[in-house]
Amino acid sequence: MEKETKHSIVIKSNSLIDAVYKMPVNSAHLFSIMLRHIIANNIITDNGQLHTITAAEYGTLLGIDKKNQYRELKIATKFLLSAIIKVPLTKDRYREYSIFDTAEYAVGNGYTSLAFSRNFLPFIQNLQGDYTRLKLAETLRLKKFASIRIYEKLMQYRQAD
């Protein structure tokens, strides 16, 4: 699992990186972890597929002690279900998107599954050149949401050169 995370690349459209949103850092990390399941250059085929993460994996990746892993995963999941991302269209127009539209909890089994919203998929799948590659392990090391956003912007402009 650690080796997989070390070499995992997360890909986001540049529109998503330019979007306006704020979330707790553990929710941002869960979002990045779930992006591992998406193949960015594939045509959009995800359509409601549930992607699973165990509380143990989440806790290990973020350094959360065992007794709090499921609780922290559930908190991060609940936030992501209600999170709205505002994507600018023009100077005075924007659209709002939900990231996930479904969560499934396995009470007593220690895992959660999430499905990306269908309208959100174009920001993470079937990307044709207007995207940024992020190293998951580097993202997970960051302890503040603002640090994650700065890292994303720096990587976006680094790749533009």
Short mmCIF file of N, CA and C in Angstrom, two decimals:
data_model
loop_
_atom_site.label_atom_id
_atom_site.label_comp_id
_atom_site.label_asym_id
_atom_site.label_seq_id
_atom_site.Cartn_x
_atom_site.Cartn_y
_atom_site.Cartn_z
N MET A 1 0.82 -1.18 0.00
CA MET A 1 0.00 0.00 0.00
C MET A 1 0.87 1.26 0.00
N GLU A 2 1.91 1.30 0.85
CA GLU A 2 2.79 2.47 0.90
C GLU A 2 3.52 2.66 -0.42
N LYS A 3 4.00 1.56 -1.02
CA LYS A 3 4.68 1.65 -2.30
C LYS A 3 3.72 2.15 -3.38
N GLU A 4 2.47 1.65 -3.35
CA GLU A 4 1.46 2.09 -4.32
C GLU A 4 1.21 3.59 -4.19
N THR A 5 1.12 4.10 -2.97
CA THR A 5 0.88 5.52 -2.74
C THR A 5 2.08 6.34 -3.17
N LYS A 6 3.26 5.86 -2.89
CA LYS A 6 4.48 6.59 -3.23
C LYS A 6 4.55 6.87 -4.73
N HIS A 7 4.08 5.93 -5.53
CA HIS A 7 4.18 6.06 -6.99
C HIS A 7 2.86 6.48 -7.64
N SER A 8 1.81 6.69 -6.84
CA SER A 8 0.52 7.08 -7.41
C SER A 8 0.54 8.51 -7.91
N ILE A 9 -0.03 8.68 -9.08
CA ILE A 9 -0.18 10.00 -9.68
C ILE A 9 -1.67 10.31 -9.72
N VAL A 10 -2.02 11.50 -9.28
CA VAL A 10 -3.39 11.97 -9.33
C VAL A 10 -3.45 13.04 -10.41
N ILE A 11 -4.46 12.98 -11.26
CA ILE A 11 -4.58 13.94 -12.36
C ILE A 11 -5.89 14.70 -12.22
N LYS A 12 -5.78 16.03 -12.32
CA LYS A 12 -6.95 16.91 -12.24
C LYS A 12 -6.92 17.85 -13.44
N SER A 13 -8.10 18.19 -13.95
CA SER A 13 -8.15 19.18 -15.01
C SER A 13 -7.70 20.53 -14.44
N ASN A 14 -7.13 21.36 -15.29
CA ASN A 14 -6.71 22.69 -14.84
C ASN A 14 -7.90 23.54 -14.42
N SER A 15 -9.07 23.29 -14.99
CA SER A 15 -10.28 23.99 -14.55
C SER A 15 -10.59 23.68 -13.09
N LEU A 16 -10.35 22.44 -12.69
CA LEU A 16 -10.57 22.04 -11.30
C LEU A 16 -9.53 22.71 -10.39
N ILE A 17 -8.30 22.79 -10.84
CA ILE A 17 -7.26 23.44 -10.04
C ILE A 17 -7.55 24.94 -9.91
N ASP A 18 -8.13 25.54 -10.94
CA ASP A 18 -8.48 26.96 -10.90
C ASP A 18 -9.79 27.23 -10.16
N ALA A 19 -10.55 26.19 -9.87
CA ALA A 19 -11.86 26.33 -9.23
C ALA A 19 -11.72 26.88 -7.81
N VAL A 20 -12.86 27.35 -7.30
CA VAL A 20 -12.91 27.91 -5.95
C VAL A 20 -13.60 26.91 -5.04
N TYR A 21 -12.89 26.49 -4.01
CA TYR A 21 -13.48 25.62 -2.99
C TYR A 21 -12.56 25.57 -1.79
N LYS A 22 -13.13 25.17 -0.68
CA LYS A 22 -12.36 25.02 0.56
C LYS A 22 -12.93 23.81 1.29
N MET A 23 -12.03 23.07 1.93
CA MET A 23 -12.48 21.90 2.68
C MET A 23 -11.44 21.56 3.74
N PRO A 24 -11.84 20.80 4.76
CA PRO A 24 -10.87 20.35 5.76
C PRO A 24 -9.78 19.52 5.08
N VAL A 25 -8.59 19.56 5.63
CA VAL A 25 -7.45 18.91 4.99
C VAL A 25 -7.67 17.40 4.84
N ASN A 26 -8.27 16.74 5.82
CA ASN A 26 -8.49 15.30 5.71
C ASN A 26 -9.50 14.96 4.60
N SER A 27 -10.45 15.84 4.36
CA SER A 27 -11.37 15.64 3.24
C SER A 27 -10.65 15.84 1.91
N ALA A 28 -9.77 16.83 1.85
CA ALA A 28 -8.97 17.05 0.64
C ALA A 28 -8.09 15.84 0.37
N HIS A 29 -7.52 15.27 1.41
CA HIS A 29 -6.70 14.07 1.24
C HIS A 29 -7.55 12.89 0.76
N LEU A 30 -8.74 12.73 1.33
CA LEU A 30 -9.61 11.64 0.88
C LEU A 30 -9.98 11.83 -0.59
N PHE A 31 -10.26 13.05 -1.00
CA PHE A 31 -10.56 13.34 -2.40
C PHE A 31 -9.40 12.89 -3.29
N SER A 32 -8.18 13.24 -2.91
CA SER A 32 -7.00 12.85 -3.69
C SER A 32 -6.82 11.33 -3.71
N ILE A 33 -7.03 10.70 -2.57
CA ILE A 33 -6.90 9.24 -2.49
C ILE A 33 -7.91 8.57 -3.43
N MET A 34 -9.14 9.08 -3.45
CA MET A 34 -10.16 8.48 -4.31
C MET A 34 -9.87 8.70 -5.78
N LEU A 35 -9.15 9.77 -6.11
CA LEU A 35 -8.78 10.02 -7.50
C LEU A 35 -7.83 8.97 -8.06
N ARG A 36 -7.16 8.23 -7.17
CA ARG A 36 -6.29 7.13 -7.63
C ARG A 36 -7.04 6.13 -8.47
N HIS A 37 -8.34 5.99 -8.22
CA HIS A 37 -9.16 4.99 -8.90
C HIS A 37 -9.56 5.40 -10.32
N ILE A 38 -9.31 6.64 -10.69
CA ILE A 38 -9.76 7.17 -11.97
C ILE A 38 -8.62 7.15 -12.98
N ILE A 39 -8.90 6.66 -14.16
CA ILE A 39 -7.93 6.71 -15.26
C ILE A 39 -8.28 7.93 -16.08
N ALA A 40 -7.45 8.95 -15.95
CA ALA A 40 -7.78 10.29 -16.45
C ALA A 40 -7.94 10.38 -17.96
N ASN A 41 -7.20 9.57 -18.72
CA ASN A 41 -7.29 9.72 -20.17
C ASN A 41 -8.30 8.77 -20.79
N ASN A 42 -8.99 7.98 -19.98
CA ASN A 42 -10.06 7.12 -20.50
C ASN A 42 -11.29 7.95 -20.81
N ILE A 43 -12.11 7.45 -21.72
CA ILE A 43 -13.40 8.11 -21.93
C ILE A 43 -14.19 7.98 -20.63
N ILE A 44 -15.17 8.82 -20.45
CA ILE A 44 -15.94 8.81 -19.21
C ILE A 44 -16.76 7.53 -19.14
N THR A 45 -16.35 6.66 -18.22
CA THR A 45 -17.02 5.37 -18.07
C THR A 45 -17.37 5.10 -16.62
N ASP A 46 -17.00 5.98 -15.73
CA ASP A 46 -17.16 5.76 -14.30
C ASP A 46 -18.62 5.68 -13.87
N ASN A 47 -19.45 6.55 -14.41
CA ASN A 47 -20.89 6.64 -14.18
C ASN A 47 -21.44 5.90 -12.95
N GLY A 48 -21.23 6.44 -11.79
CA GLY A 48 -21.83 5.91 -10.58
C GLY A 48 -21.10 4.77 -9.92
N GLN A 49 -19.94 4.42 -10.41
CA GLN A 49 -19.18 3.32 -9.82
C GLN A 49 -18.70 3.72 -8.43
N LEU A 50 -18.86 2.82 -7.48
CA LEU A 50 -18.39 3.05 -6.12
C LEU A 50 -16.91 2.70 -6.02
N HIS A 51 -16.15 3.57 -5.36
CA HIS A 51 -14.72 3.35 -5.12
C HIS A 51 -14.53 3.24 -3.61
N THR A 52 -13.87 2.19 -3.18
CA THR A 52 -13.80 1.85 -1.76
C THR A 52 -12.44 2.18 -1.16
N ILE A 53 -12.48 2.64 0.09
CA ILE A 53 -11.28 2.82 0.89
C ILE A 53 -11.59 2.29 2.29
N THR A 54 -10.64 1.56 2.85
CA THR A 54 -10.83 1.06 4.21
C THR A 54 -10.38 2.13 5.20
N ALA A 55 -10.94 2.05 6.39
CA ALA A 55 -10.52 2.97 7.45
C ALA A 55 -9.05 2.76 7.79
N ALA A 56 -8.60 1.52 7.74
CA ALA A 56 -7.19 1.22 8.05
C ALA A 56 -6.26 1.87 7.02
N GLU A 57 -6.61 1.77 5.74
CA GLU A 57 -5.79 2.38 4.71
C GLU A 57 -5.77 3.90 4.87
N TYR A 58 -6.94 4.48 5.07
CA TYR A 58 -7.05 5.93 5.26
C TYR A 58 -6.21 6.37 6.46
N GLY A 59 -6.35 5.65 7.56
CA GLY A 59 -5.61 5.99 8.77
C GLY A 59 -4.10 5.86 8.59
N THR A 60 -3.68 4.81 7.90
CA THR A 60 -2.25 4.61 7.65
C THR A 60 -1.69 5.72 6.77
N LEU A 61 -2.41 6.06 5.71
CA LEU A 61 -1.93 7.11 4.79
C LEU A 61 -1.82 8.47 5.47
N LEU A 62 -2.72 8.74 6.42
CA LEU A 62 -2.74 10.06 7.06
C LEU A 62 -2.18 10.08 8.48
N GLY A 63 -1.72 8.94 8.95
CA GLY A 63 -1.13 8.89 10.30
C GLY A 63 -2.16 9.06 11.40
N ILE A 64 -3.34 8.50 11.22
CA ILE A 64 -4.41 8.58 12.22
C ILE A 64 -4.38 7.31 13.06
N ASP A 65 -4.47 7.47 14.39
CA ASP A 65 -4.40 6.28 15.25
C ASP A 65 -5.61 5.38 15.02
N LYS A 66 -5.40 4.09 15.28
CA LYS A 66 -6.39 3.07 14.93
C LYS A 66 -7.78 3.32 15.50
N LYS A 67 -7.87 3.80 16.73
CA LYS A 67 -9.19 3.95 17.34
C LYS A 67 -10.02 5.07 16.70
N ASN A 68 -9.39 5.97 15.96
CA ASN A 68 -10.10 7.09 15.34
C ASN A 68 -10.22 6.99 13.82
N GLN A 69 -9.68 5.94 13.21
CA GLN A 69 -9.63 5.86 11.76
C GLN A 69 -11.01 5.88 11.11
N TYR A 70 -11.92 5.04 11.55
CA TYR A 70 -13.24 4.98 10.91
C TYR A 70 -14.01 6.27 11.14
N ARG A 71 -13.93 6.81 12.35
CA ARG A 71 -14.61 8.06 12.67
C ARG A 71 -14.11 9.19 11.77
N GLU A 72 -12.79 9.31 11.61
CA GLU A 72 -12.21 10.36 10.77
C GLU A 72 -12.57 10.16 9.30
N LEU A 73 -12.59 8.91 8.85
CA LEU A 73 -12.99 8.61 7.47
C LEU A 73 -14.45 9.02 7.24
N LYS A 74 -15.29 8.73 8.19
CA LYS A 74 -16.71 9.08 8.08
C LYS A 74 -16.90 10.59 8.05
N ILE A 75 -16.17 11.33 8.87
CA ILE A 75 -16.26 12.79 8.89
C ILE A 75 -15.82 13.36 7.54
N ALA A 76 -14.70 12.88 7.02
CA ALA A 76 -14.20 13.36 5.73
C ALA A 76 -15.19 13.03 4.61
N THR A 77 -15.78 11.84 4.66
CA THR A 77 -16.74 11.42 3.65
C THR A 77 -17.99 12.30 3.68
N LYS A 78 -18.51 12.54 4.86
CA LYS A 78 -19.71 13.38 4.99
C LYS A 78 -19.46 14.78 4.43
N PHE A 79 -18.28 15.32 4.68
CA PHE A 79 -17.98 16.65 4.14
C PHE A 79 -17.96 16.60 2.61
N LEU A 80 -17.29 15.60 2.05
CA LEU A 80 -17.17 15.51 0.59
C LEU A 80 -18.54 15.35 -0.09
N LEU A 81 -19.48 14.70 0.57
CA LEU A 81 -20.81 14.55 -0.01
C LEU A 81 -21.52 15.89 -0.16
N SER A 82 -21.19 16.84 0.69
CA SER A 82 -21.85 18.15 0.63
C SER A 82 -20.96 19.22 0.01
N ALA A 83 -19.73 18.89 -0.33
CA ALA A 83 -18.79 19.88 -0.85
C ALA A 83 -19.22 20.36 -2.24
N ILE A 84 -19.09 21.66 -2.45
CA ILE A 84 -19.41 22.28 -3.73
C ILE A 84 -18.15 22.94 -4.27
N ILE A 85 -17.89 22.71 -5.54
CA ILE A 85 -16.75 23.33 -6.22
C ILE A 85 -17.30 24.31 -7.24
N LYS A 86 -16.81 25.55 -7.16
CA LYS A 86 -17.27 26.61 -8.04
C LYS A 86 -16.23 26.80 -9.15
N VAL A 87 -16.66 26.54 -10.39
CA VAL A 87 -15.76 26.62 -11.55
C VAL A 87 -16.11 27.86 -12.37
N PRO A 88 -15.16 28.80 -12.49
CA PRO A 88 -15.43 30.00 -13.28
C PRO A 88 -15.59 29.67 -14.77
N LEU A 89 -16.59 30.27 -15.39
CA LEU A 89 -16.81 30.14 -16.83
C LEU A 89 -16.32 31.40 -17.55
N THR A 90 -16.69 32.54 -16.99
CA THR A 90 -16.23 33.84 -17.47
C THR A 90 -16.00 34.69 -16.23
N LYS A 91 -15.72 35.96 -16.44
CA LYS A 91 -15.48 36.86 -15.30
C LYS A 91 -16.70 36.94 -14.37
N ASP A 92 -17.89 36.89 -14.93
CA ASP A 92 -19.10 37.06 -14.12
C ASP A 92 -20.06 35.86 -14.17
N ARG A 93 -19.57 34.69 -14.60
CA ARG A 93 -20.38 33.48 -14.62
C ARG A 93 -19.57 32.31 -14.08
N TYR A 94 -20.25 31.44 -13.37
CA TYR A 94 -19.61 30.23 -12.86
C TYR A 94 -20.65 29.13 -12.72
N ARG A 95 -20.15 27.89 -12.57
CA ARG A 95 -21.00 26.73 -12.30
C ARG A 95 -20.53 26.10 -11.00
N GLU A 96 -21.48 25.51 -10.29
CA GLU A 96 -21.16 24.79 -9.07
C GLU A 96 -21.41 23.30 -9.29
N TYR A 97 -20.48 22.50 -8.76
CA TYR A 97 -20.55 21.05 -8.92
C TYR A 97 -20.37 20.36 -7.57
N SER A 98 -21.06 19.25 -7.40
CA SER A 98 -20.81 18.34 -6.28
C SER A 98 -19.73 17.36 -6.74
N ILE A 99 -18.82 17.00 -5.86
CA ILE A 99 -17.76 16.06 -6.21
C ILE A 99 -18.30 14.63 -6.23
N PHE A 100 -18.95 14.26 -5.15
CA PHE A 100 -19.51 12.90 -5.00
C PHE A 100 -21.01 13.00 -4.82
N ASP A 101 -21.73 11.99 -5.31
CA ASP A 101 -23.18 12.01 -5.09
C ASP A 101 -23.68 10.82 -4.28
N THR A 102 -22.81 9.87 -3.99
CA THR A 102 -23.22 8.69 -3.24
C THR A 102 -22.10 8.24 -2.32
N ALA A 103 -22.49 7.86 -1.10
CA ALA A 103 -21.55 7.23 -0.17
C ALA A 103 -22.23 5.99 0.41
N GLU A 104 -21.46 4.95 0.54
CA GLU A 104 -21.95 3.72 1.14
C GLU A 104 -21.04 3.39 2.30
N TYR A 105 -21.64 3.18 3.48
CA TYR A 105 -20.87 2.87 4.67
C TYR A 105 -21.05 1.41 5.03
N ALA A 106 -19.97 0.77 5.40
CA ALA A 106 -20.04 -0.62 5.85
C ALA A 106 -19.78 -0.62 7.36
N VAL A 107 -20.83 -0.35 8.11
CA VAL A 107 -20.72 -0.25 9.57
C VAL A 107 -20.26 -1.60 10.11
N GLY A 108 -19.23 -1.56 10.91
CA GLY A 108 -18.68 -2.78 11.48
C GLY A 108 -17.62 -3.43 10.61
N ASN A 109 -17.58 -3.09 9.33
CA ASN A 109 -16.58 -3.66 8.43
C ASN A 109 -15.43 -2.70 8.14
N GLY A 110 -15.58 -1.44 8.53
CA GLY A 110 -14.48 -0.49 8.46
C GLY A 110 -14.12 0.02 7.08
N TYR A 111 -15.10 0.23 6.24
CA TYR A 111 -14.77 0.85 4.96
C TYR A 111 -15.91 1.73 4.47
N THR A 112 -15.57 2.61 3.56
CA THR A 112 -16.53 3.52 2.94
C THR A 112 -16.31 3.46 1.44
N SER A 113 -17.40 3.58 0.69
CA SER A 113 -17.31 3.64 -0.77
C SER A 113 -17.96 4.93 -1.23
N LEU A 114 -17.37 5.55 -2.23
CA LEU A 114 -17.87 6.81 -2.78
C LEU A 114 -18.02 6.71 -4.29
N ALA A 115 -19.03 7.40 -4.82
CA ALA A 115 -19.22 7.49 -6.28
C ALA A 115 -19.11 8.96 -6.68
N PHE A 116 -18.28 9.23 -7.67
CA PHE A 116 -18.15 10.59 -8.19
C PHE A 116 -19.45 10.99 -8.88
N SER A 117 -19.82 12.26 -8.75
CA SER A 117 -20.98 12.79 -9.45
C SER A 117 -20.75 12.74 -10.95
N ARG A 118 -21.75 12.39 -11.69
CA ARG A 118 -21.62 12.29 -13.15
C ARG A 118 -21.21 13.62 -13.78
N ASN A 119 -21.78 14.71 -13.30
CA ASN A 119 -21.44 16.03 -13.86
C ASN A 119 -20.03 16.47 -13.50
N PHE A 120 -19.44 15.84 -12.50
CA PHE A 120 -18.08 16.18 -12.08
C PHE A 120 -17.02 15.41 -12.87
N LEU A 121 -17.38 14.29 -13.46
CA LEU A 121 -16.43 13.42 -14.15
C LEU A 121 -15.59 14.11 -15.22
N PRO A 122 -16.11 15.07 -15.98
CA PRO A 122 -15.26 15.72 -16.99
C PRO A 122 -14.03 16.45 -16.43
N PHE A 123 -14.01 16.68 -15.11
CA PHE A 123 -12.86 17.33 -14.50
C PHE A 123 -11.77 16.33 -14.10
N ILE A 124 -12.09 15.05 -14.19
CA ILE A 124 -11.12 14.04 -13.76
C ILE A 124 -10.94 12.90 -14.76
N GLN A 125 -11.76 12.85 -15.80
CA GLN A 125 -11.70 11.76 -16.76
C GLN A 125 -11.85 12.30 -18.18
N ASN A 126 -11.27 11.59 -19.14
CA ASN A 126 -11.27 12.00 -20.54
C ASN A 126 -10.59 13.35 -20.73
N LEU A 127 -9.48 13.54 -20.01
CA LEU A 127 -8.74 14.79 -20.08
C LEU A 127 -7.82 14.76 -21.29
N GLN A 128 -7.84 15.81 -22.06
CA GLN A 128 -7.09 15.85 -23.32
C GLN A 128 -6.02 16.94 -23.32
N GLY A 129 -5.16 16.98 -22.33
CA GLY A 129 -4.04 17.90 -22.36
C GLY A 129 -4.13 19.07 -21.42
N ASP A 130 -5.32 19.44 -20.97
CA ASP A 130 -5.47 20.58 -20.07
C ASP A 130 -5.61 20.06 -18.63
N TYR A 131 -4.54 19.45 -18.14
CA TYR A 131 -4.58 18.84 -16.82
C TYR A 131 -3.23 18.99 -16.12
N THR A 132 -3.24 18.67 -14.83
CA THR A 132 -2.03 18.72 -14.01
C THR A 132 -1.86 17.39 -13.30
N ARG A 133 -0.62 16.90 -13.30
CA ARG A 133 -0.28 15.65 -12.63
C ARG A 133 0.28 15.98 -11.25
N LEU A 134 -0.23 15.29 -10.24
CA LEU A 134 0.20 15.51 -8.86
C LEU A 134 0.63 14.18 -8.25
N LYS A 135 1.69 14.20 -7.48
CA LYS A 135 2.13 12.99 -6.79
C LYS A 135 1.33 12.87 -5.49
N LEU A 136 0.62 11.77 -5.36
CA LEU A 136 -0.25 11.57 -4.20
C LEU A 136 0.54 11.65 -2.90
N ALA A 137 1.70 11.01 -2.84
CA ALA A 137 2.49 11.01 -1.60
C ALA A 137 2.88 12.43 -1.17
N GLU A 138 3.21 13.28 -2.14
CA GLU A 138 3.56 14.67 -1.82
C GLU A 138 2.34 15.42 -1.30
N THR A 139 1.20 15.20 -1.92
CA THR A 139 -0.03 15.86 -1.48
C THR A 139 -0.38 15.44 -0.05
N LEU A 140 -0.26 14.14 0.25
CA LEU A 140 -0.64 13.65 1.57
C LEU A 140 0.28 14.14 2.69
N ARG A 141 1.47 14.57 2.35
CA ARG A 141 2.40 15.11 3.36
C ARG A 141 1.97 16.50 3.84
N LEU A 142 1.19 17.19 3.05
CA LEU A 142 0.81 18.57 3.38
C LEU A 142 -0.28 18.56 4.45
N LYS A 143 -0.12 19.42 5.44
CA LYS A 143 -1.00 19.40 6.62
C LYS A 143 -2.04 20.52 6.65
N LYS A 144 -2.02 21.41 5.68
CA LYS A 144 -2.99 22.50 5.60
C LYS A 144 -3.61 22.51 4.21
N PHE A 145 -4.90 22.82 4.14
CA PHE A 145 -5.58 22.86 2.86
C PHE A 145 -4.95 23.90 1.94
N ALA A 146 -4.59 25.05 2.48
CA ALA A 146 -3.97 26.10 1.66
C ALA A 146 -2.66 25.61 1.05
N SER A 147 -1.92 24.80 1.78
CA SER A 147 -0.67 24.24 1.25
C SER A 147 -0.93 23.31 0.07
N ILE A 148 -2.01 22.54 0.16
CA ILE A 148 -2.37 21.65 -0.94
C ILE A 148 -2.71 22.47 -2.19
N ARG A 149 -3.50 23.51 -2.01
CA ARG A 149 -3.90 24.34 -3.15
C ARG A 149 -2.69 25.05 -3.78
N ILE A 150 -1.76 25.51 -2.95
CA ILE A 150 -0.55 26.15 -3.48
C ILE A 150 0.28 25.13 -4.25
N TYR A 151 0.43 23.93 -3.70
CA TYR A 151 1.16 22.86 -4.38
C TYR A 151 0.53 22.58 -5.75
N GLU A 152 -0.81 22.48 -5.80
CA GLU A 152 -1.49 22.22 -7.07
C GLU A 152 -1.21 23.32 -8.09
N LYS A 153 -1.29 24.57 -7.66
CA LYS A 153 -1.04 25.69 -8.57
C LYS A 153 0.41 25.68 -9.07
N LEU A 154 1.34 25.41 -8.17
CA LEU A 154 2.75 25.36 -8.57
C LEU A 154 3.00 24.25 -9.58
N MET A 155 2.40 23.10 -9.35
CA MET A 155 2.56 21.98 -10.28
C MET A 155 1.89 22.29 -11.62
N GLN A 156 0.79 23.00 -11.60
CA GLN A 156 0.09 23.39 -12.83
C GLN A 156 1.00 24.26 -13.69
N TYR A 157 1.64 25.24 -13.08
CA TYR A 157 2.49 26.15 -13.85
C TYR A 157 3.84 25.54 -14.18
N ARG A 158 4.28 24.63 -13.34
CA ARG A 158 5.54 23.93 -13.62
C ARG A 158 5.41 23.11 -14.91
N GLN A 159 4.28 22.47 -15.07
CA GLN A 159 4.06 21.62 -16.24
C GLN A 159 3.79 22.43 -17.50
N ALA A 160 3.42 23.69 -17.33
CA ALA A 160 3.13 24.53 -18.49
C ALA A 160 4.41 24.91 -19.24
N ASP A 161 5.54 24.83 -18.59
CA ASP A 161 6.82 25.20 -19.23
C ASP A 161 7.31 24.20 -20.23
#
